[in-house]
Short mmCIF file of C-alpha atoms and ligand atoms in Angstrom, two decimals:
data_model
loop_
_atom_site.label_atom_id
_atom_site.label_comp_id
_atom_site.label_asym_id
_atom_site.label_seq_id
_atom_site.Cartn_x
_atom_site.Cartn_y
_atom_site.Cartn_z
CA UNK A 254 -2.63 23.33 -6.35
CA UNK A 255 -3.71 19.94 -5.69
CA UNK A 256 -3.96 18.62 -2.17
CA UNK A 257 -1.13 16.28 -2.35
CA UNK A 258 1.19 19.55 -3.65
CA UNK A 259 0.12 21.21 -1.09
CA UNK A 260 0.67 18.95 1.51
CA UNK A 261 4.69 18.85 0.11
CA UNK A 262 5.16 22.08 -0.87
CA UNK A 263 3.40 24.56 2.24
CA UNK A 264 6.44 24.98 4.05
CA UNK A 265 8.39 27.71 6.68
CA UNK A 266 10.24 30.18 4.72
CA UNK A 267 13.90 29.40 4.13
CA UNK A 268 16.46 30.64 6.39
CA UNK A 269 19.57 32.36 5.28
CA UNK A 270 20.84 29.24 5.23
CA UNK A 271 18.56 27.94 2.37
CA UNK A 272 17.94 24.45 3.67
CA UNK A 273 15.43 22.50 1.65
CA UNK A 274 14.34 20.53 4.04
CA UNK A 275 12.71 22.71 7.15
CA UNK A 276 15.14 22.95 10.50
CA UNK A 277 13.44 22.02 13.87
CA UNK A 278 12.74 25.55 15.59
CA UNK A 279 13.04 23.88 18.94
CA UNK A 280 12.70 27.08 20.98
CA UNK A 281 10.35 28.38 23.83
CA UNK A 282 10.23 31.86 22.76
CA UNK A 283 11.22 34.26 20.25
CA UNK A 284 13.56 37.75 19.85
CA UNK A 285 11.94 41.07 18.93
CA UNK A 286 14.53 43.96 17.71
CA UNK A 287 12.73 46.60 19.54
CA UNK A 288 10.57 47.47 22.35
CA UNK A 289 7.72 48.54 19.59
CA UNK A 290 7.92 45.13 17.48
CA UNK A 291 7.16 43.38 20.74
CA UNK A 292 4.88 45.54 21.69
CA UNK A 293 2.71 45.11 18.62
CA UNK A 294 2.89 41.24 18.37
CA UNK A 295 1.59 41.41 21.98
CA UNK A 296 -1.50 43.74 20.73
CA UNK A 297 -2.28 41.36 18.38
CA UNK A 298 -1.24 43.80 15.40
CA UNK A 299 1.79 41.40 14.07
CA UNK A 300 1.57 37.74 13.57
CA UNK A 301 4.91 37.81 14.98
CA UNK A 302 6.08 34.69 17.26
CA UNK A 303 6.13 35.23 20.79
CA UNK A 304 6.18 31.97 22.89
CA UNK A 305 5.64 28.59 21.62
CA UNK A 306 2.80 27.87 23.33
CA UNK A 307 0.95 30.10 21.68
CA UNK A 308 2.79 29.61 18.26
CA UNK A 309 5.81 28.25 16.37
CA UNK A 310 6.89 27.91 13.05
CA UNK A 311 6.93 23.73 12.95
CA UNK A 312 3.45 23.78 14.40
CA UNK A 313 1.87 26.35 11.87
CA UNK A 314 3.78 24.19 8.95
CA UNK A 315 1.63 21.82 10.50
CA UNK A 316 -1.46 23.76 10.88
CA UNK A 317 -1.13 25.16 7.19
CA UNK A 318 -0.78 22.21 6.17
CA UNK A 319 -4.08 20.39 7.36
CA UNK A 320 -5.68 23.72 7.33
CA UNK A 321 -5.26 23.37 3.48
CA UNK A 322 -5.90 19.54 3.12
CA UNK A 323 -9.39 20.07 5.00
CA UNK A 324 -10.71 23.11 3.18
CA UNK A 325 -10.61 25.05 6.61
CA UNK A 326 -10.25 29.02 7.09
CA UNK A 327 -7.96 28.31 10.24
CA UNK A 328 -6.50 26.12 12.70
CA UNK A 329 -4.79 25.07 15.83
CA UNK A 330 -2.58 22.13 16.84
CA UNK A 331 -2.52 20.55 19.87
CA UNK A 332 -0.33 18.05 22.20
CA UNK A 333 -2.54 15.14 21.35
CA UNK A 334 -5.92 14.20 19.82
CA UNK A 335 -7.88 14.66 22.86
CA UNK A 336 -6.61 17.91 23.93
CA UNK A 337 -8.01 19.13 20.70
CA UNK A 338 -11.26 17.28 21.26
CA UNK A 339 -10.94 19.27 25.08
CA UNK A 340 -10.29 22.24 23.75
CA UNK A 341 -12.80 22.10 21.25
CA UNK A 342 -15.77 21.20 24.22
CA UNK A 343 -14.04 23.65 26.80
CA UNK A 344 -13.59 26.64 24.29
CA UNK A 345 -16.92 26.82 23.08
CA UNK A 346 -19.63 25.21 25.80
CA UNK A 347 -20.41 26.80 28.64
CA UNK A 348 -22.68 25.97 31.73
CA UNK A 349 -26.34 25.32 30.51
CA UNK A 350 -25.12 24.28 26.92
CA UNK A 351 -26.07 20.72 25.53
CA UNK A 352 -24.10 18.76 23.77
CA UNK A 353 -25.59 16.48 21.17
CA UNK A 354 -23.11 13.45 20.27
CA UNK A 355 -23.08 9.63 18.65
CA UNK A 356 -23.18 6.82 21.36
CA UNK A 357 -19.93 5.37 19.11
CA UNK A 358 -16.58 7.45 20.49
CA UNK A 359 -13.05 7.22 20.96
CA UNK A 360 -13.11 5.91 24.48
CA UNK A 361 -11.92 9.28 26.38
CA UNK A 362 -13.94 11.19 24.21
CA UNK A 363 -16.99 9.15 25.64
CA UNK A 364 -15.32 9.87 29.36
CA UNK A 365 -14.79 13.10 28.84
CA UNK A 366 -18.62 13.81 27.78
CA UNK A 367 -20.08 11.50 30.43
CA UNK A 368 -17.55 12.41 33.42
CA UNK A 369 -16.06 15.38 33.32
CA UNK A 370 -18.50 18.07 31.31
CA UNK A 371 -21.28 17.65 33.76
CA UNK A 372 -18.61 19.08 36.46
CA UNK A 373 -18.88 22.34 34.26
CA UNK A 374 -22.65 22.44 34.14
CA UNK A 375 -22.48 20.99 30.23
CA UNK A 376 -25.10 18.35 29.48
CA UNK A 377 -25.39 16.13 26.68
CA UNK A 378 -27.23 13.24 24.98
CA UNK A 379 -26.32 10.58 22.97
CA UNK A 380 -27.75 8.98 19.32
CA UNK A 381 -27.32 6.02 18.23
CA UNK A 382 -24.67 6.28 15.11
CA UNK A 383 -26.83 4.13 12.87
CA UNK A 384 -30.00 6.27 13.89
CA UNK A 385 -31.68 8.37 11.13
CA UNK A 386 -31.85 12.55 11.00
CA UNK A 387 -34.88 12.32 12.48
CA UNK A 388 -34.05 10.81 15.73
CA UNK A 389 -31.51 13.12 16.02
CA UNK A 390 -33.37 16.50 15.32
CA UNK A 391 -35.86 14.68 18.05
CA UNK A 392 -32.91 15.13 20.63
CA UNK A 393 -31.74 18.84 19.74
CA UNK A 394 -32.89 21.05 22.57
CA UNK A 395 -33.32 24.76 22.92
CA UNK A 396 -29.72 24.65 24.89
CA UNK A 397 -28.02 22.76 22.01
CA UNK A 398 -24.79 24.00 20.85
CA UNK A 399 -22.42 21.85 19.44
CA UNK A 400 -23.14 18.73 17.47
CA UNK A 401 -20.14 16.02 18.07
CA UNK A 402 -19.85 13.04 15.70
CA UNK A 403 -17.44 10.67 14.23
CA UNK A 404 -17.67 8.66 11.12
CA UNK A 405 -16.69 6.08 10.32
CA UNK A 406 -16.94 4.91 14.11
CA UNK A 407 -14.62 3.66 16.26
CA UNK A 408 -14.48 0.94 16.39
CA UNK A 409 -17.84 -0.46 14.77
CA UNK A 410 -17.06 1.68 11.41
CA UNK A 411 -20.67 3.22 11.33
CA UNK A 412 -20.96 5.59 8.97
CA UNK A 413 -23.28 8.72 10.15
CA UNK A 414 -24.39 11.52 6.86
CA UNK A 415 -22.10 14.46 7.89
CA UNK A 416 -24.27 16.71 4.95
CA UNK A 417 -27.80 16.17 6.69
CA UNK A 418 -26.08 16.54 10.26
CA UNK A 419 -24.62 20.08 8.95
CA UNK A 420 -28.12 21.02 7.47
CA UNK A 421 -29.96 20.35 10.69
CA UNK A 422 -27.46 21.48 12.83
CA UNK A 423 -27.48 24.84 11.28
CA UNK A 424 -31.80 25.04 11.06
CA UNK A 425 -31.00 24.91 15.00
CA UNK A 426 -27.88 28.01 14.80
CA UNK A 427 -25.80 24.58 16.40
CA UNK A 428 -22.04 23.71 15.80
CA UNK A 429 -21.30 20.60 13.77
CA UNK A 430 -17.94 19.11 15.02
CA UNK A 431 -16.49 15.58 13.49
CA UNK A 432 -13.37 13.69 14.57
CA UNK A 433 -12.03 13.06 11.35
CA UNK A 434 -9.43 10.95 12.19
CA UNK A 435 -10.56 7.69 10.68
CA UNK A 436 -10.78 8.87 7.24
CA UNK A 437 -8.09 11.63 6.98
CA UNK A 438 -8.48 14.66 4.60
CA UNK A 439 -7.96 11.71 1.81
CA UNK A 440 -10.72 9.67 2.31
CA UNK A 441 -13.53 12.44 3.66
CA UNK A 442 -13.58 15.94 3.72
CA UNK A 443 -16.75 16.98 6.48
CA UNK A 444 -16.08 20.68 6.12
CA UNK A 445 -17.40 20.49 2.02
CA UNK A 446 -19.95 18.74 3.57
CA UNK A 447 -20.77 21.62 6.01
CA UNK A 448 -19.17 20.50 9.21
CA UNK A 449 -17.95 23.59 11.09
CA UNK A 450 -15.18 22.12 13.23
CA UNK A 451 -12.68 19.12 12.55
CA UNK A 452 -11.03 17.74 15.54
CA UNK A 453 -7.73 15.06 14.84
CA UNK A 454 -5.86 12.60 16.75
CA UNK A 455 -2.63 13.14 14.43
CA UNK A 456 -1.34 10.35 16.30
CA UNK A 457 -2.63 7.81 13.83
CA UNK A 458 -2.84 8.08 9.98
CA UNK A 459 -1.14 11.74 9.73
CA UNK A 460 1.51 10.14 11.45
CA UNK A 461 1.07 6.94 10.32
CA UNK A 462 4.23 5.39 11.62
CA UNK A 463 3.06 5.16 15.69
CA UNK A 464 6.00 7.70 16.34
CA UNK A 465 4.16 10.89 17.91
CA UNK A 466 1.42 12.51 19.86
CA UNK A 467 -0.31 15.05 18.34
CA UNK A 468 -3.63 17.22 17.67
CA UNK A 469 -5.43 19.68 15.44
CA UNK A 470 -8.87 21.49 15.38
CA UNK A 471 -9.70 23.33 12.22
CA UNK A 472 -12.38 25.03 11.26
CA UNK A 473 -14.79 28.22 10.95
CA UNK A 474 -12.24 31.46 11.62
CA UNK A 475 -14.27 32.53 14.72
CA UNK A 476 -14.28 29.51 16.35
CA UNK A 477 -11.11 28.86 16.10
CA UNK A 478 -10.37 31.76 17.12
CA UNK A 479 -12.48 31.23 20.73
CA UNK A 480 -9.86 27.59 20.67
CA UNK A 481 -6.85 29.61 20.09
CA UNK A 482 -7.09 31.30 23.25
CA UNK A 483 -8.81 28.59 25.39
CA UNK A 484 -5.57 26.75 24.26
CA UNK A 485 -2.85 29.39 23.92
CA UNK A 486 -3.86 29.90 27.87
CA UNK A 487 -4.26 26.60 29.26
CA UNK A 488 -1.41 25.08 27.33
CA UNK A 489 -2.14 22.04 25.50
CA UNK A 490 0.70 22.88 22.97
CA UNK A 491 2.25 20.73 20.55
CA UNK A 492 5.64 20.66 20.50
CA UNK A 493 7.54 21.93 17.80
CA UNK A 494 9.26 18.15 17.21
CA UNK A 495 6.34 16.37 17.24
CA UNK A 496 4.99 19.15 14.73
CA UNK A 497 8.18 18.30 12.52
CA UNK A 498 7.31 15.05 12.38
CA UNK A 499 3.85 15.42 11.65
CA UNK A 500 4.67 18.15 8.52
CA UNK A 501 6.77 15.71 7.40
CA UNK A 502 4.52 12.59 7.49
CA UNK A 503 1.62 14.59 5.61
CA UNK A 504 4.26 14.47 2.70
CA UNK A 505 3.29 10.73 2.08
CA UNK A 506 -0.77 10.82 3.41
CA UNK A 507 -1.82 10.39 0.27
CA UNK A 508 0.07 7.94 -0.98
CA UNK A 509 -0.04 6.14 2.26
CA UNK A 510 -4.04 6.01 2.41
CA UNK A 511 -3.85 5.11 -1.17
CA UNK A 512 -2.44 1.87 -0.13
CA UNK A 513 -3.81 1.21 3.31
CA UNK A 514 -7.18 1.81 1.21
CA UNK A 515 -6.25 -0.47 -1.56
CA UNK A 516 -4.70 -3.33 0.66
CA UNK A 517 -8.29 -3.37 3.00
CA UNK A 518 -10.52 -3.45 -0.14
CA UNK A 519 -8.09 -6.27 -1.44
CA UNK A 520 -8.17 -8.28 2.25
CA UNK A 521 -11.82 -7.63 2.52
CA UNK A 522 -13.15 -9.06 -0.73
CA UNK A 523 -10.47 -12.39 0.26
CA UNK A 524 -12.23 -12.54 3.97
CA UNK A 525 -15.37 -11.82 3.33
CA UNK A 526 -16.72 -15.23 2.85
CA UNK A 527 -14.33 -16.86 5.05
CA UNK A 528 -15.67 -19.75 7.16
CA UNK A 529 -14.46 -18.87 10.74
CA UNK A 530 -16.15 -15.33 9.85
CA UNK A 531 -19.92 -14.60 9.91
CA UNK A 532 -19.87 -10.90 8.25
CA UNK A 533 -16.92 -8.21 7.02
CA UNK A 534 -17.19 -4.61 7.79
CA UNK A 535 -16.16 -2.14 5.53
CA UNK A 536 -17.12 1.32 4.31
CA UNK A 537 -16.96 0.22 0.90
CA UNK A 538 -18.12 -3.05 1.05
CA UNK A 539 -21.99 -2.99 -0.37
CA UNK A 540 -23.01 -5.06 2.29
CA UNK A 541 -22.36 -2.08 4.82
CA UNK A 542 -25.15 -1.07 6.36
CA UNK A 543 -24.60 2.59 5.62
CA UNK A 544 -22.60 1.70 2.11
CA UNK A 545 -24.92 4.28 0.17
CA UNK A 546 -23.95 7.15 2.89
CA UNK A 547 -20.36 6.08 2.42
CA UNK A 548 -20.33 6.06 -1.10
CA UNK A 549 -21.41 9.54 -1.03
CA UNK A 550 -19.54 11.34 1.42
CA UNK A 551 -15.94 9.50 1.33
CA UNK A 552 -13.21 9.53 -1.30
CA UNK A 553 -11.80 6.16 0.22
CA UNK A 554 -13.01 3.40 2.14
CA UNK A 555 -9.69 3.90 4.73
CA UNK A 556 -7.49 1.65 6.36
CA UNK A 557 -9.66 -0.03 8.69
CA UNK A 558 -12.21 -3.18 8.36
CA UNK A 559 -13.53 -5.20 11.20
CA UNK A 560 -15.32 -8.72 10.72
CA UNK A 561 -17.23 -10.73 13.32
CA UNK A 562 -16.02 -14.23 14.45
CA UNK A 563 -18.63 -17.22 15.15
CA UNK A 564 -17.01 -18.27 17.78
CA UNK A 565 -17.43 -15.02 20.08
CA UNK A 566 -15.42 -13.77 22.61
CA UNK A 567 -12.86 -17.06 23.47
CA UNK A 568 -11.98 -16.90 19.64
CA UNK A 569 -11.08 -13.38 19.78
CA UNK A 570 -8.56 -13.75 22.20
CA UNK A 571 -7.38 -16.89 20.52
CA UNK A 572 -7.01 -15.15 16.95
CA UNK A 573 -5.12 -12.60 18.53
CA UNK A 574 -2.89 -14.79 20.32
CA UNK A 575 -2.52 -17.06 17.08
CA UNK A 576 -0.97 -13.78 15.13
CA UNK A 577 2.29 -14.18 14.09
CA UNK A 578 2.99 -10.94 12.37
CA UNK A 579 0.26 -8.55 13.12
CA UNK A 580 0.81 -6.38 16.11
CA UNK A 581 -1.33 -6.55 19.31
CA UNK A 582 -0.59 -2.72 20.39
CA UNK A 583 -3.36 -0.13 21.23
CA UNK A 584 -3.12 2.36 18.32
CA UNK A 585 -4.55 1.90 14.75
CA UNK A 586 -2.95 3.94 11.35
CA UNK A 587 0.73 2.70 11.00
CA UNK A 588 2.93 1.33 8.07
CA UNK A 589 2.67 -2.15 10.37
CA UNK A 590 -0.90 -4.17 10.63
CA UNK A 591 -2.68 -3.83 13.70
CA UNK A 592 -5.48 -6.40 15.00
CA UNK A 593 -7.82 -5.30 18.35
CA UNK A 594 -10.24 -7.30 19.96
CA UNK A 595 -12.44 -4.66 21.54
CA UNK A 596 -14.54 -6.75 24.07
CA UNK A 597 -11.87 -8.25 25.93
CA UNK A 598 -9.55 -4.99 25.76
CA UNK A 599 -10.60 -1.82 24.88
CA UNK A 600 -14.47 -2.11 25.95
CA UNK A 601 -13.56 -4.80 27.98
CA UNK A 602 -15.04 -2.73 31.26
CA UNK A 603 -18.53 -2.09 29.09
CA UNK A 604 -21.12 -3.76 30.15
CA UNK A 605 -22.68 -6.12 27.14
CA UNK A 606 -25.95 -3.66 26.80
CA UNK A 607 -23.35 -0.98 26.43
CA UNK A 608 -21.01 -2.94 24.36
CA UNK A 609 -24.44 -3.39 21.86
CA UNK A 610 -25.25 -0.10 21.88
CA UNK A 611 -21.93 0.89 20.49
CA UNK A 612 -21.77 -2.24 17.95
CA UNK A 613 -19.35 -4.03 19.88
CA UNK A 614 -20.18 -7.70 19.40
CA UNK A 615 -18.23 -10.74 21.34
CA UNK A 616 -16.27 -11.83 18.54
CA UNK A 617 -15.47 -8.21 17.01
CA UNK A 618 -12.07 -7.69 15.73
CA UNK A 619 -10.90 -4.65 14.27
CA UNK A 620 -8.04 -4.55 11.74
CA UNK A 621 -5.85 -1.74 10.88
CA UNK A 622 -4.61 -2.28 7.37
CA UNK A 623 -0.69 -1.62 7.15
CA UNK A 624 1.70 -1.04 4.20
CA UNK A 625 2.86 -4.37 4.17
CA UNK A 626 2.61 -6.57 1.26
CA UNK A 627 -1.44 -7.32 1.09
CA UNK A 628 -0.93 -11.22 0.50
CA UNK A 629 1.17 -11.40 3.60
CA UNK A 630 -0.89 -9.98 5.81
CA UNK A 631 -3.88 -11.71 4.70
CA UNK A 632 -1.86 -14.69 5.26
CA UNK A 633 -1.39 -13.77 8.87
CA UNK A 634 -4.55 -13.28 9.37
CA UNK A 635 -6.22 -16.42 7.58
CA UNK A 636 -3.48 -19.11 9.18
CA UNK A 637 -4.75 -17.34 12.68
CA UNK A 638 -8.22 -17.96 11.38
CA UNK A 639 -7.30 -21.52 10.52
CA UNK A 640 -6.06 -21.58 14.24
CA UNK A 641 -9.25 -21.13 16.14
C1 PLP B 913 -6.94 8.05 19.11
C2 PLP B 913 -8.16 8.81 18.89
C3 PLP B 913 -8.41 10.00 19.60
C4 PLP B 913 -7.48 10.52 20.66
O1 PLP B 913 -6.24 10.88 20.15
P1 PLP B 913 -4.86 10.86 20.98
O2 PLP B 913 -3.89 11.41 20.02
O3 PLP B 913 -4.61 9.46 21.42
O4 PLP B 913 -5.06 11.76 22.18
C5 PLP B 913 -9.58 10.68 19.31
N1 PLP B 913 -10.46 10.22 18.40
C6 PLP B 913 -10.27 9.08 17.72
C7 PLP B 913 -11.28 8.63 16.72
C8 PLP B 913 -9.12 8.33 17.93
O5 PLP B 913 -8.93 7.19 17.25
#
């Protein structure tokens, strides 16, 4: 079957009811006949379900489901995005490990790695996302165990190669984990590129319509394995709602990222040579800096651009204030257009050496393409330009 089919059609198994849509199993635990069927879904001999924090049927539609779309053996979902980032650290590092990850992350990915790990004996470093293989097989250490990226970056869209990050990783016997939650299993697929783990925040494009929280980690069997039961006993569980809402969305990912896709390379190629603007970032766009990496590894440029104002930092906050349809709202992947302006919100608290690092410029502003009609939200966009 085709990925899109798949995404529609892996589903519970009908009741006796024969619904064709799947019912909400909204339930904490589950019935056993006899004393022996319980016993042997508690030995691990039955996939039987016992309590939904360890399982439910909504959350392994889920799980199937993005399990299938990624090319994974197996997989577990999770409350939120970074509870399956967590678990994926917490699961597999232990005191003494080193984690190797880009500078560019989700901002409590970043304080998670610089605040919290080192309270567990974890170390890491950090590489540039722009660097080459080289720096990075310069920073692997004897104690290296997990490689952490994400591409494209957020929110600088850097593009790292997730192929020669899986070949060196696995010269070193090192995991290669990428948040693939900017791309989606429709625009990039890391595990055919020999990533080992994929981590989600299915908050944004799986949803795709800012409703839910929710996370996955798929993966390598015996990893995910180690995650089910760092997770299944520390409870980071996605409920079974959220999970029915998240089956459900992956019905429409690929037509959805079809479009977000289609409407940024349309808005893109009308901004890119706009005069308030001094350059346009987008995967696809040839004047990426990382454009040939792109053009190998993703299927898609995605739903997100960003493009660099002249006038810095005051007309960032005046373009977002001049918006009259866009939404100012800290999420990115919905039906609705999004604009940020990182460096006086989100990295506000950076300093500017640390904004650099991380491609964070003054005047960045980072769009999240919507579903709406392309010419309208360019016009947003351009009469907010005209504003400034
Ligand atoms: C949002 C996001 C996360 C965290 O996900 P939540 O669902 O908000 O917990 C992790 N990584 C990336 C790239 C994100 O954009």
């Amino acid at each position: 079957m085709h990925p899109n089919t798949k995404a529609i059609r892996t589903q519970v198994n009908k009741t006796d009811e024969m619904e064709h849509s799947v019912p909400i199993f909204l339930t904490s635990s589950f019935c056993f006949d006899t004393s022996e069927e319980m016993r042997a879904a508690f030995a691990d001999e039955t996939d039987d379900n016992i309590y939904s924090r360890f399982s439910n049927p909504n959350v392994q539609e889920f799980t199937d489901k993005i399990v299938a779309l990624e090319g994974a053996e197996a997989g577990y979902a999770t409350a939120s995005g970074m509870s399956a980032v967590f678990g994926s650290f917490m699961a597999l590092l232990k005191s003494g490990d080193h984690l190797l990850s880009c500078r560019a992350l989700f901002g409590s990915t970043h304080n998670i790695v610089t605040k919290y790990l080192s309270k567990y004996g974890i170390e890491y470093s950090y590489v540039d996302a722009s660097a080459n293989i080289d720096e990075w097989k310069k920073n692997i250490k004897p104690n290296t165990r997990m490689i952490y990226v994400e591409s494209p970056t957020n929110p600088g869209l850097e593009i790292l190669d997730i192929k020669a990050l899986a070949d060196l990783a696995h010269k070193h016997n090192v995991i290669l984990n990428v948040d693939n939650c900017f791309a989606t299993p429709f625009g990039q697929l890391p595990i055919s590129l020999g990533a080992d783990l994929v981590v989600h925040s299915a908050t944004k494009w799986l949803d795709g319509q800012g409703r839910v929280l929710g996370g996955v980690i798929v993966g390598k069997k015996e990893l995910i394995k180690e995650i089910y039961l760092f997770c299944r006993n520390t409870g980071p569980a996605l409920s079974p709602f959220n999970a029915w809402i998240l089956s459900k969305s992956l019905e429409t990912l690929d037509v959805r990222m079809e479009r977000h896709a289609s409407n940024a390379t349309w808005i893109v190629e009308q901004l890119k040579d706009h005069k308030k603007i001094s350059s346009v970032k987008y995967p696809f766009l040839s004047s990426h800096p990382q454009f040939e990496i792109a053009k190998k590894q993703m299927l898609n440029g995605g739903g997100l651009f960003c493009f660099e104002l002249k006038g810095g930092l005051e007309a960032g906050k005046k373009f977002l204030d001049s918006l009259k349809m866009l939404s100012m709202t800290a999420n990115l992947g919905d039906t609705r257009s999004i604009a940020s302006h990182p460096a006086s919100t989100t990295h506000a608290k950076l300093t500017e050496e640390e904004r650099q690092a991380v491609a964070i410029t003054p005047g960045l502003i980072r769009i999240s393409v919507g579903l709406e009609h392309r010419e309208d939200i360019l016009k947003d966009i351009t009469q907010a330009l005209d504003n400034i």
